[in-house]
């Protein structure tokens, strides 16, 4: 701050750098550019030194006086500040400009005593310290008073301070009692009439408000991640993929209808929501198990029992009765045909009909399994009695049957219809007499199924399944040889022979044997329709069965109601062996395990087993298997198990186990 | 010699001579299953049969309620355990039948995809 001491007419200094006379340095305004007496002194004491760049002025110019004025104006402050006035909408110059120039500032912590803050601090100090503080305060106040004095005088002997200090000490002792109260806040209350009145504001009651939403529906879910569950998931995925692939394939080809059909089939099966159906498999298994429990001992015998007595019985065997199969629906019918299924060795087919010419009624086809002896697996009904049946080797679900009325039919076990899949009719060449035997043949060249049938009307017919129709071809018409009756008028009648049985050669495909009602056996060939290859005068009555030996391709066997069983070599016209069984023989069958064993059943309820290797003249087993009234009609060996099934004319089928003696296999012989 | 015992069933009425769908596995599969279940129930020695669904709730039964519920609950767990055991050993394998033979009788369980068929039989001895 510059004390403005001299004021003179203000001249705007054009040149700031005015050197006064004799080479004084540049100085600021405030550094004493006083024109006055002081300059003379300066001038005298100094020697003029001229800097090289000094202005050279004339004397007149040197003497010229320049007045300089010290003002309190801030040289840095602008002189022409203008501000925008919103009222007038123009810039207006501000008249007064602040000329304050601050050169140095420092924030300190000294407070004037008399200010509010100072007093407050003061008061606080008094409160906190108490009596000591009060003493100090007093002493301080005394000192302060004292200090003020020395400040003014500037020469203060120490004794002066001591005296008033002593006086202050006295005062302190006197006022000690009174002062402690002073710092505390003293409430001045009326001693006689004072009531403290306090009031409390009303607190608003607090209330909790809650809201609960309805919980989302929850269920507990738990599962285990086992190895097999993962496997199942993968399998399902695979199936889905395959299905989609199939659907694509079904859609893409031209026959879109087939795709639609497939879709319809899918939907139709899915819509069957009857739950019980899903139990069918389980129910089946359960039934078998229940039966197994009931017939447990029989099952055990079937599997494991071997008659130990056979060791002691010299070459004689027995038949152990196992299961008995019967069905109420087939009660009054006779068993007319038996056949084991070539694929499922526990399944066998039974044909029911009647041999009685007078009493002809319906027929039945039942398929039983050894696993369930109480109820058949499949059951078919037909109008006419079934006389024969055969199961196809390669397609074990196809059963060919021949009826009493001459019709033949094919049943398909896979299809759930009770009707046969294919049936012959009067138009399509059915026989006019009962069909006594049917046999499947190999598929013909067009892969069509083919079977033969023989009947009493003398025709041997080959049936072929061409495009879902049975087409028949007469292979041979049996003629009675040697008896051409001469009828007047020159007509030649050829009496027709009645075929009752036939069998095809195992190896030579075209050769087969036919047995007739007259008792003759003809050896025929498929290719020759009129001529027989050979004729055998076999029996006196109708031939019931002819059968080639499965191992010896030259040997065959025949049986008849004339009580005999004969064994032939087809090259020789006379039989090799003849057995008389005292009763009409219903059926004979070769054993599949030995070339020398065969079984025969008779109408007196007995079963005879022969083993030519052991005993050429007698049966090694001669056992009644049914009541004497029951005539045994058929017998069949099981291909793998040591059992035989025997059917009788009451509709019963008995399963018997062969004892070890009956099952002796022939030893390997050296050829020649 | 083994006994030839009649199964003691009532003879079914004979059908007419005309061929008709009388065969099992044909025409109505539902009737066939019903018939099979009837046959099982009337078989020798069978004490009771019941059908239990996948959650262990009995659907059909020939026994009284409390016994049924007890059997159903217990056997359901056991069957699940047995099935799990079989499949853990080989996932391609599956349980087809479960038999529990006790002193008094034999419990047989035939599991299916959704159902369980339980039969209690007294093997004749």
mmCIF file of C-alpha atoms in Angstrom, chain A residues 266-617:
data_model
loop_
_atom_site.group_PDB
_atom_site.id
_atom_site.type_symbol
_atom_site.label_atom_id
_atom_site.label_comp_id
_atom_site.label_asym_id
_atom_site.label_seq_id
_atom_site.Cartn_x
_atom_site.Cartn_y
_atom_site.Cartn_z
ATOM 1 C CA UNK A 266 -48.870 -94.046 -35.634
ATOM 2 C CA UNK A 267 -51.679 -91.850 -34.462
ATOM 3 C CA UNK A 268 -54.106 -94.702 -34.267
ATOM 4 C CA UNK A 269 -51.818 -96.762 -32.107
ATOM 5 C CA UNK A 270 -51.088 -93.801 -29.918
ATOM 6 C CA UNK A 271 -54.712 -93.032 -29.409
ATOM 7 C CA UNK A 272 -55.289 -96.425 -27.848
ATOM 8 C CA UNK A 273 -54.898 -95.238 -24.382
ATOM 9 C CA UNK A 274 -56.208 -98.349 -22.805
ATOM 10 C CA UNK A 275 -53.649 -98.936 -20.156
ATOM 11 C CA UNK A 276 -54.342 -102.537 -19.577
ATOM 12 C CA UNK A 277 -52.955 -103.378 -22.983
ATOM 13 C CA UNK A 278 -49.567 -102.308 -21.849
ATOM 14 C CA UNK A 279 -49.653 -105.063 -19.325
ATOM 15 C CA UNK A 280 -49.910 -107.769 -21.920
ATOM 16 C CA UNK A 281 -46.270 -108.690 -21.898
ATOM 17 C CA UNK A 282 -46.055 -108.691 -18.148
ATOM 18 C CA UNK A 283 -49.236 -110.697 -17.869
ATOM 19 C CA UNK A 284 -47.884 -113.275 -20.258
ATOM 20 C CA UNK A 285 -44.695 -113.711 -18.343
ATOM 21 C CA UNK A 286 -46.585 -113.846 -15.092
ATOM 22 C CA UNK A 287 -48.893 -116.536 -16.345
ATOM 23 C CA UNK A 288 -45.954 -118.626 -17.361
ATOM 24 C CA UNK A 289 -44.334 -118.150 -14.023
ATOM 25 C CA UNK A 290 -47.462 -119.052 -12.153
ATOM 26 C CA UNK A 291 -47.714 -122.167 -14.234
ATOM 27 C CA UNK A 292 -44.130 -122.960 -13.628
ATOM 28 C CA UNK A 293 -44.787 -122.790 -9.956
ATOM 29 C CA UNK A 294 -47.741 -125.064 -10.185
ATOM 30 C CA UNK A 295 -46.068 -127.541 -12.445
ATOM 31 C CA UNK A 296 -42.712 -127.023 -10.923
ATOM 32 C CA UNK A 297 -41.963 -130.677 -10.427
ATOM 33 C CA UNK A 298 -42.832 -131.477 -13.991
ATOM 34 C CA UNK A 299 -40.560 -128.784 -15.230
ATOM 35 C CA UNK A 300 -37.803 -130.135 -13.077
ATOM 36 C CA UNK A 301 -38.397 -133.603 -14.383
ATOM 37 C CA UNK A 302 -38.411 -132.408 -17.919
ATOM 38 C CA UNK A 303 -35.077 -130.799 -17.470
ATOM 39 C CA UNK A 304 -33.205 -133.072 -15.195
ATOM 40 C CA UNK A 305 -34.863 -136.346 -14.520
ATOM 41 C CA UNK A 306 -33.194 -139.349 -15.998
ATOM 42 C CA UNK A 307 -34.683 -142.626 -15.084
ATOM 43 C CA UNK A 308 -31.990 -144.328 -13.069
ATOM 44 C CA UNK A 309 -33.623 -147.675 -13.446
ATOM 45 C CA UNK A 310 -32.599 -147.776 -17.030
ATOM 46 C CA UNK A 311 -29.187 -148.942 -16.069
ATOM 47 C CA UNK A 312 -30.625 -152.098 -14.753
ATOM 48 C CA UNK A 313 -33.291 -152.584 -17.296
ATOM 49 C CA UNK A 314 -31.711 -154.379 -20.085
ATOM 50 C CA UNK A 315 -32.271 -152.305 -23.184
ATOM 51 C CA UNK A 316 -35.775 -151.397 -22.280
ATOM 52 C CA UNK A 317 -36.838 -147.868 -21.672
ATOM 53 C CA UNK A 318 -39.788 -146.000 -20.325
ATOM 54 C CA UNK A 319 -41.714 -142.927 -21.096
ATOM 55 C CA UNK A 320 -42.158 -140.446 -18.303
ATOM 56 C CA UNK A 321 -45.374 -138.492 -18.581
ATOM 57 C CA UNK A 322 -44.847 -134.761 -18.263
ATOM 58 C CA UNK A 323 -47.409 -132.185 -19.194
ATOM 59 C CA UNK A 324 -50.892 -132.686 -20.428
ATOM 60 C CA UNK A 325 -52.396 -130.140 -22.718
ATOM 61 C CA UNK A 326 -56.084 -129.786 -23.132
ATOM 62 C CA UNK A 327 -58.473 -127.049 -23.858
ATOM 63 C CA UNK A 328 -62.160 -126.917 -23.161
ATOM 64 C CA UNK A 329 -62.957 -125.505 -26.528
ATOM 65 C CA UNK A 330 -61.389 -128.496 -28.211
ATOM 66 C CA UNK A 331 -62.891 -131.019 -25.884
ATOM 67 C CA UNK A 332 -64.852 -133.081 -28.276
ATOM 68 C CA UNK A 333 -62.464 -132.921 -31.130
ATOM 69 C CA UNK A 334 -59.694 -135.303 -32.014
ATOM 70 C CA UNK A 335 -56.139 -134.366 -32.451
ATOM 71 C CA UNK A 336 -55.603 -134.691 -36.147
ATOM 72 C CA UNK A 337 -52.217 -133.126 -36.584
ATOM 73 C CA UNK A 338 -49.159 -132.303 -34.556
ATOM 74 C CA UNK A 339 -46.188 -130.260 -35.566
ATOM 75 C CA UNK A 340 -43.285 -128.737 -33.713
ATOM 76 C CA UNK A 341 -42.245 -125.243 -34.611
ATOM 77 C CA UNK A 342 -38.835 -125.317 -36.271
ATOM 78 C CA UNK A 343 -37.693 -122.079 -34.706
ATOM 79 C CA UNK A 344 -39.191 -122.003 -31.270
ATOM 80 C CA UNK A 345 -38.575 -125.451 -29.968
ATOM 81 C CA UNK A 346 -41.032 -125.215 -27.147
ATOM 82 C CA UNK A 347 -43.924 -124.256 -29.398
ATOM 83 C CA UNK A 348 -46.029 -126.832 -31.162
ATOM 84 C CA UNK A 349 -49.126 -126.699 -33.261
ATOM 85 C CA UNK A 350 -52.105 -128.968 -32.824
ATOM 86 C CA UNK A 351 -54.836 -129.397 -35.347
ATOM 87 C CA UNK A 352 -58.268 -130.482 -34.191
ATOM 88 C CA UNK A 353 -60.891 -132.080 -36.236
ATOM 89 C CA UNK A 354 -62.732 -135.304 -36.437
ATOM 90 C CA UNK A 355 -61.994 -138.585 -38.113
ATOM 91 C CA UNK A 356 -65.519 -139.643 -37.812
ATOM 92 C CA UNK A 357 -67.235 -139.489 -41.111
ATOM 93 C CA UNK A 358 -70.624 -139.038 -39.553
ATOM 94 C CA UNK A 359 -69.848 -136.461 -36.977
ATOM 95 C CA UNK A 360 -68.258 -133.601 -38.712
ATOM 96 C CA UNK A 361 -68.164 -130.287 -36.977
ATOM 97 C CA UNK A 362 -65.797 -127.441 -36.636
ATOM 98 C CA UNK A 363 -62.043 -127.481 -36.418
ATOM 99 C CA UNK A 364 -59.436 -125.730 -34.369
ATOM 100 C CA UNK A 365 -55.814 -124.878 -34.580
ATOM 101 C CA UNK A 366 -54.062 -124.359 -31.290
ATOM 102 C CA UNK A 367 -50.465 -123.550 -30.622
ATOM 103 C CA UNK A 368 -49.127 -124.442 -27.230
ATOM 104 C CA UNK A 369 -45.893 -123.616 -25.554
ATOM 105 C CA UNK A 370 -44.273 -125.917 -23.052
ATOM 106 C CA UNK A 371 -43.819 -122.895 -20.855
ATOM 107 C CA UNK A 372 -47.515 -122.495 -20.377
ATOM 108 C CA UNK A 373 -49.327 -125.799 -20.277
ATOM 109 C CA UNK A 374 -52.632 -124.409 -19.180
ATOM 110 C CA UNK A 375 -53.489 -122.127 -22.052
ATOM 111 C CA UNK A 376 -52.536 -122.028 -25.689
ATOM 112 C CA UNK A 377 -50.505 -119.221 -27.144
ATOM 113 C CA UNK A 378 -52.557 -119.014 -30.274
ATOM 114 C CA UNK A 379 -55.996 -120.215 -31.027
ATOM 115 C CA UNK A 380 -57.794 -120.327 -34.343
ATOM 116 C CA UNK A 381 -61.174 -121.604 -35.179
ATOM 117 C CA UNK A 382 -62.451 -122.893 -38.462
ATOM 118 C CA UNK A 383 -65.648 -124.133 -39.901
ATOM 119 C CA UNK A 384 -64.397 -127.418 -41.044
ATOM 120 C CA UNK A 385 -62.223 -129.873 -39.217
ATOM 121 C CA UNK A 386 -58.518 -129.490 -39.668
ATOM 122 C CA UNK A 387 -56.964 -132.688 -40.853
ATOM 123 C CA UNK A 388 -53.342 -131.763 -41.291
ATOM 124 C CA UNK A 389 -50.951 -128.936 -40.800
ATOM 125 C CA UNK A 390 -47.381 -127.988 -41.506
ATOM 126 C CA UNK A 391 -45.202 -125.126 -40.337
ATOM 127 C CA UNK A 392 -42.842 -123.512 -42.789
ATOM 128 C CA UNK A 393 -39.201 -124.002 -41.918
ATOM 129 C CA UNK A 394 -37.979 -120.584 -42.866
ATOM 130 C CA UNK A 395 -41.057 -118.644 -41.951
ATOM 131 C CA UNK A 396 -42.085 -120.185 -38.679
ATOM 132 C CA UNK A 397 -45.129 -117.991 -38.465
ATOM 133 C CA UNK A 398 -46.774 -119.522 -41.518
ATOM 134 C CA UNK A 399 -48.932 -122.549 -40.898
ATOM 135 C CA UNK A 400 -50.509 -124.430 -43.757
ATOM 136 C CA UNK A 401 -53.590 -126.445 -42.919
ATOM 137 C CA UNK A 402 -55.817 -128.786 -44.800
ATOM 138 C CA UNK A 403 -59.480 -129.097 -43.977
ATOM 139 C CA UNK A 404 -61.961 -131.872 -44.051
ATOM 140 C CA UNK A 405 -63.993 -130.065 -46.661
ATOM 141 C CA UNK A 406 -61.039 -130.049 -49.028
ATOM 142 C CA UNK A 407 -59.916 -126.513 -48.496
ATOM 143 C CA UNK A 408 -56.433 -125.497 -47.697
ATOM 144 C CA UNK A 409 -55.490 -122.372 -45.859
ATOM 145 C CA UNK A 410 -52.469 -120.525 -44.606
ATOM 146 C CA UNK A 411 -52.515 -118.933 -41.200
ATOM 147 C CA UNK A 412 -50.151 -116.150 -40.356
ATOM 148 C CA UNK A 413 -49.333 -116.131 -36.668
ATOM 149 C CA UNK A 414 -47.991 -112.645 -36.807
ATOM 150 C CA UNK A 415 -51.286 -111.174 -37.838
ATOM 151 C CA UNK A 416 -53.974 -110.820 -35.290
ATOM 152 C CA UNK A 417 -56.803 -112.049 -37.453
ATOM 153 C CA UNK A 418 -58.575 -115.183 -36.576
ATOM 154 C CA UNK A 419 -59.213 -115.812 -40.201
ATOM 155 C CA UNK A 420 -56.583 -117.508 -42.257
ATOM 156 C CA UNK A 421 -54.545 -115.164 -44.334
ATOM 157 C CA UNK A 422 -55.108 -117.131 -47.466
ATOM 158 C CA UNK A 423 -57.690 -119.721 -48.207
ATOM 159 C CA UNK A 424 -58.602 -121.806 -51.165
ATOM 160 C CA UNK A 425 -62.125 -122.013 -52.333
ATOM 161 C CA UNK A 426 -64.260 -124.034 -54.654
ATOM 162 C CA UNK A 427 -63.297 -121.741 -57.454
ATOM 163 C CA UNK A 428 -59.617 -121.896 -56.828
ATOM 164 C CA UNK A 429 -59.309 -125.623 -57.034
ATOM 165 C CA UNK A 430 -59.947 -127.011 -53.637
ATOM 166 C CA UNK A 431 -60.078 -130.712 -53.163
ATOM 167 C CA UNK A 432 -63.332 -132.451 -53.251
ATOM 168 C CA UNK A 433 -62.354 -134.739 -50.428
ATOM 169 C CA UNK A 434 -60.615 -134.206 -47.155
ATOM 170 C CA UNK A 435 -57.060 -133.042 -47.404
ATOM 171 C CA UNK A 436 -55.001 -135.587 -45.553
ATOM 172 C CA UNK A 437 -51.621 -133.998 -45.665
ATOM 173 C CA UNK A 438 -49.953 -130.734 -46.495
ATOM 174 C CA UNK A 439 -46.268 -130.052 -46.721
ATOM 175 C CA UNK A 440 -44.338 -126.893 -47.365
ATOM 176 C CA UNK A 441 -41.820 -126.918 -50.141
ATOM 177 C CA UNK A 442 -38.975 -124.646 -50.977
ATOM 178 C CA UNK A 443 -39.863 -121.336 -52.490
ATOM 179 C CA UNK A 444 -40.200 -121.509 -56.204
ATOM 180 C CA UNK A 445 -38.099 -119.522 -58.585
ATOM 181 C CA UNK A 446 -40.117 -116.376 -58.070
ATOM 182 C CA UNK A 447 -39.650 -116.568 -54.340
ATOM 183 C CA UNK A 448 -43.273 -117.502 -53.892
ATOM 184 C CA UNK A 449 -44.335 -119.724 -51.073
ATOM 185 C CA UNK A 450 -45.278 -123.160 -52.162
ATOM 186 C CA UNK A 451 -46.837 -126.206 -50.550
ATOM 187 C CA UNK A 452 -48.303 -129.528 -51.600
ATOM 188 C CA UNK A 453 -51.457 -131.201 -50.509
ATOM 189 C CA UNK A 454 -52.793 -134.690 -50.941
ATOM 190 C CA UNK A 455 -56.384 -135.675 -50.691
ATOM 191 C CA UNK A 456 -58.740 -138.567 -51.138
ATOM 192 C CA UNK A 457 -59.914 -137.164 -54.422
ATOM 193 C CA UNK A 458 -56.748 -138.496 -55.915
ATOM 194 C CA UNK A 459 -55.134 -135.205 -56.686
ATOM 195 C CA UNK A 460 -51.812 -134.013 -55.445
ATOM 196 C CA UNK A 461 -51.889 -130.308 -55.803
ATOM 197 C CA UNK A 462 -49.167 -127.759 -55.579
ATOM 198 C CA UNK A 463 -50.332 -124.480 -54.174
ATOM 199 C CA UNK A 464 -48.374 -121.353 -54.773
ATOM 200 C CA UNK A 465 -48.919 -118.083 -53.104
ATOM 201 C CA UNK A 466 -48.774 -115.630 -55.958
ATOM 202 C CA UNK A 467 -49.535 -112.041 -55.074
ATOM 203 C CA UNK A 468 -51.749 -112.879 -52.179
ATOM 204 C CA UNK A 469 -53.697 -115.541 -53.969
ATOM 205 C CA UNK A 470 -53.442 -119.232 -53.836
ATOM 206 C CA UNK A 471 -52.864 -120.694 -57.228
ATOM 207 C CA UNK A 472 -53.097 -124.392 -57.599
ATOM 208 C CA UNK A 473 -51.432 -126.702 -59.998
ATOM 209 C CA UNK A 474 -52.366 -130.321 -60.171
ATOM 210 C CA UNK A 475 -49.196 -132.243 -59.954
ATOM 211 C CA UNK A 476 -50.407 -135.758 -60.115
ATOM 212 C CA UNK A 477 -53.667 -137.481 -60.423
ATOM 213 C CA UNK A 478 -53.537 -140.765 -58.707
ATOM 214 C CA UNK A 479 -54.800 -143.602 -60.728
ATOM 215 C CA UNK A 480 -55.424 -147.032 -59.562
ATOM 216 C CA UNK A 481 -53.060 -149.077 -61.573
ATOM 217 C CA UNK A 482 -53.891 -152.303 -63.012
ATOM 218 C CA UNK A 483 -57.560 -152.035 -62.784
ATOM 219 C CA UNK A 484 -58.982 -150.457 -65.803
ATOM 220 C CA UNK A 485 -62.568 -151.184 -65.626
ATOM 221 C CA UNK A 486 -64.256 -151.725 -68.835
ATOM 222 C CA UNK A 487 -67.435 -150.025 -69.116
ATOM 223 C CA UNK A 488 -69.745 -150.706 -71.952
ATOM 224 C CA UNK A 489 -69.786 -148.153 -74.633
ATOM 225 C CA UNK A 490 -66.097 -148.018 -74.672
ATOM 226 C CA UNK A 491 -65.666 -145.476 -72.009
ATOM 227 C CA UNK A 492 -62.712 -146.066 -69.939
ATOM 228 C CA UNK A 493 -63.042 -145.074 -66.402
ATOM 229 C CA UNK A 494 -59.957 -144.594 -64.498
ATOM 230 C CA UNK A 495 -60.769 -145.065 -60.889
ATOM 231 C CA UNK A 496 -59.049 -142.530 -58.870
ATOM 232 C CA UNK A 497 -56.818 -143.555 -56.077
ATOM 233 C CA UNK A 498 -57.238 -141.834 -52.778
ATOM 234 C CA UNK A 499 -54.117 -140.428 -51.302
ATOM 235 C CA UNK A 500 -53.916 -140.431 -47.560
ATOM 236 C CA UNK A 501 -50.341 -139.583 -46.801
ATOM 237 C CA UNK A 502 -47.246 -138.388 -48.483
ATOM 238 C CA UNK A 503 -43.704 -137.481 -47.700
ATOM 239 C CA UNK A 504 -41.004 -135.785 -49.687
ATOM 240 C CA UNK A 505 -37.504 -137.075 -49.937
ATOM 241 C CA UNK A 506 -35.004 -135.217 -47.835
ATOM 242 C CA UNK A 507 -32.406 -134.835 -50.498
ATOM 243 C CA UNK A 508 -33.955 -135.586 -53.823
ATOM 244 C CA UNK A 509 -36.339 -132.759 -54.113
ATOM 245 C CA UNK A 510 -38.652 -134.031 -56.756
ATOM 246 C CA UNK A 511 -39.174 -137.481 -55.374
ATOM 247 C CA UNK A 512 -41.956 -138.233 -52.971
ATOM 248 C CA UNK A 513 -44.028 -141.035 -51.673
ATOM 249 C CA UNK A 514 -47.780 -141.212 -51.565
ATOM 250 C CA UNK A 515 -49.776 -143.605 -49.523
ATOM 251 C CA UNK A 516 -53.296 -144.445 -50.597
ATOM 252 C CA UNK A 517 -56.442 -145.780 -49.156
ATOM 253 C CA UNK A 518 -56.005 -148.995 -51.002
ATOM 254 C CA UNK A 519 -52.849 -149.668 -49.156
ATOM 255 C CA UNK A 520 -50.463 -148.945 -51.955
ATOM 256 C CA UNK A 521 -47.539 -146.620 -51.818
ATOM 257 C CA UNK A 522 -46.452 -144.860 -54.927
ATOM 258 C CA UNK A 523 -43.121 -143.305 -55.476
ATOM 259 C CA UNK A 524 -43.692 -140.277 -57.627
ATOM 260 C CA UNK A 525 -41.811 -137.431 -59.117
ATOM 261 C CA UNK A 526 -42.956 -133.886 -59.369
ATOM 262 C CA UNK A 527 -42.083 -133.749 -62.970
ATOM 263 C CA UNK A 528 -44.084 -136.752 -64.124
ATOM 264 C CA UNK A 529 -47.721 -136.154 -63.661
ATOM 265 C CA UNK A 530 -49.119 -139.415 -64.868
ATOM 266 C CA UNK A 531 -46.524 -142.021 -64.282
ATOM 267 C CA UNK A 532 -45.304 -143.361 -61.007
ATOM 268 C CA UNK A 533 -41.703 -144.192 -60.511
ATOM 269 C CA UNK A 534 -42.525 -147.161 -58.399
ATOM 270 C CA UNK A 535 -45.374 -148.851 -56.644
ATOM 271 C CA UNK A 536 -45.271 -150.745 -53.433
ATOM 272 C CA UNK A 537 -47.994 -153.018 -52.256
ATOM 273 C CA UNK A 538 -47.717 -151.952 -48.748
ATOM 274 C CA UNK A 539 -50.798 -152.659 -46.719
ATOM 275 C CA UNK A 540 -54.179 -154.177 -46.729
ATOM 276 C CA UNK A 541 -55.863 -151.087 -45.448
ATOM 277 C CA UNK A 542 -55.366 -147.411 -45.878
ATOM 278 C CA UNK A 543 -51.871 -146.151 -45.343
ATOM 279 C CA UNK A 544 -51.887 -143.692 -42.509
ATOM 280 C CA UNK A 545 -48.367 -142.362 -42.640
ATOM 281 C CA UNK A 546 -45.309 -142.619 -44.793
ATOM 282 C CA UNK A 547 -42.071 -141.179 -43.646
ATOM 283 C CA UNK A 548 -38.554 -141.102 -45.003
ATOM 284 C CA UNK A 549 -35.723 -141.858 -42.641
ATOM 285 C CA UNK A 550 -33.901 -138.628 -41.858
ATOM 286 C CA UNK A 551 -30.485 -140.242 -42.061
ATOM 287 C CA UNK A 552 -30.783 -143.197 -44.372
ATOM 288 C CA UNK A 553 -32.002 -141.632 -47.507
ATOM 289 C CA UNK A 554 -33.112 -144.888 -48.992
ATOM 290 C CA UNK A 555 -35.243 -146.054 -46.130
ATOM 291 C CA UNK A 556 -38.817 -145.155 -45.450
ATOM 292 C CA UNK A 557 -41.478 -146.375 -43.157
ATOM 293 C CA UNK A 558 -45.226 -146.778 -43.415
ATOM 294 C CA UNK A 559 -48.021 -147.577 -41.052
ATOM 295 C CA UNK A 560 -51.599 -148.520 -41.542
ATOM 296 C CA UNK A 561 -54.782 -149.444 -39.808
ATOM 297 C CA UNK A 562 -54.022 -153.056 -40.568
ATOM 298 C CA UNK A 563 -52.008 -153.134 -37.352
ATOM 299 C CA UNK A 564 -48.644 -153.129 -39.091
ATOM 300 C CA UNK A 565 -45.662 -150.911 -39.386
ATOM 301 C CA UNK A 566 -43.374 -151.626 -42.295
ATOM 302 C CA UNK A 567 -39.913 -150.397 -43.098
ATOM 303 C CA UNK A 568 -38.808 -150.291 -46.685
ATOM 304 C CA UNK A 569 -35.861 -149.595 -48.868
ATOM 305 C CA UNK A 570 -37.175 -147.703 -51.789
ATOM 306 C CA UNK A 571 -35.248 -149.741 -54.250
ATOM 307 C CA UNK A 572 -36.726 -152.979 -53.008
ATOM 308 C CA UNK A 573 -40.320 -153.816 -53.471
ATOM 309 C CA UNK A 574 -40.733 -155.777 -50.322
ATOM 310 C CA UNK A 575 -40.432 -154.337 -46.882
ATOM 311 C CA UNK A 576 -37.350 -154.879 -44.803
ATOM 312 C CA UNK A 577 -39.154 -155.049 -41.515
ATOM 313 C CA UNK A 578 -42.717 -155.666 -40.532
ATOM 314 C CA UNK A 579 -44.044 -155.043 -37.075
ATOM 315 C CA UNK A 580 -47.422 -156.144 -35.848
ATOM 316 C CA UNK A 581 -48.680 -154.030 -33.029
ATOM 317 C CA UNK A 582 -51.992 -155.711 -32.205
ATOM 318 C CA UNK A 583 -53.930 -152.632 -32.849
ATOM 319 C CA UNK A 584 -54.499 -150.121 -35.572
ATOM 320 C CA UNK A 585 -51.493 -147.890 -35.797
ATOM 321 C CA UNK A 586 -52.331 -144.234 -35.812
ATOM 322 C CA UNK A 587 -48.964 -142.735 -36.554
ATOM 323 C CA UNK A 588 -45.264 -143.410 -36.792
ATOM 324 C CA UNK A 589 -42.396 -141.036 -36.549
ATOM 325 C CA UNK A 590 -38.634 -141.298 -36.871
ATOM 326 C CA UNK A 591 -36.495 -139.960 -34.057
ATOM 327 C CA UNK A 592 -34.397 -136.962 -35.009
ATOM 328 C CA UNK A 593 -31.383 -138.080 -33.043
ATOM 329 C CA UNK A 594 -30.960 -141.574 -34.327
ATOM 330 C CA UNK A 595 -31.483 -143.338 -37.603
ATOM 331 C CA UNK A 596 -32.726 -146.500 -35.955
ATOM 332 C CA UNK A 597 -35.236 -145.181 -33.466
ATOM 333 C CA UNK A 598 -38.864 -144.631 -34.235
ATOM 334 C CA UNK A 599 -42.125 -144.369 -32.363
ATOM 335 C CA UNK A 600 -45.566 -145.690 -33.161
ATOM 336 C CA UNK A 601 -48.882 -145.042 -31.458
ATOM 337 C CA UNK A 602 -51.889 -147.299 -31.588
ATOM 338 C CA UNK A 603 -55.552 -146.985 -31.011
ATOM 339 C CA UNK A 604 -55.411 -148.968 -27.787
ATOM 340 C CA UNK A 605 -53.675 -146.080 -26.092
ATOM 341 C CA UNK A 606 -50.190 -147.466 -26.279
ATOM 342 C CA UNK A 607 -47.006 -145.933 -27.487
ATOM 343 C CA UNK A 608 -44.301 -148.135 -28.923
ATOM 344 C CA UNK A 609 -40.696 -147.153 -29.308
ATOM 345 C CA UNK A 610 -38.388 -149.192 -31.459
ATOM 346 C CA UNK A 611 -34.668 -149.096 -31.755
ATOM 347 C CA UNK A 612 -33.465 -151.222 -34.600
ATOM 348 C CA UNK A 613 -29.904 -151.051 -33.433
ATOM 349 C CA UNK A 614 -30.806 -152.696 -30.181
ATOM 350 C CA UNK A 615 -33.698 -154.927 -30.984
ATOM 351 C CA UNK A 616 -34.848 -155.603 -34.495
ATOM 352 C CA UNK A 617 -37.938 -157.542 -33.702
#
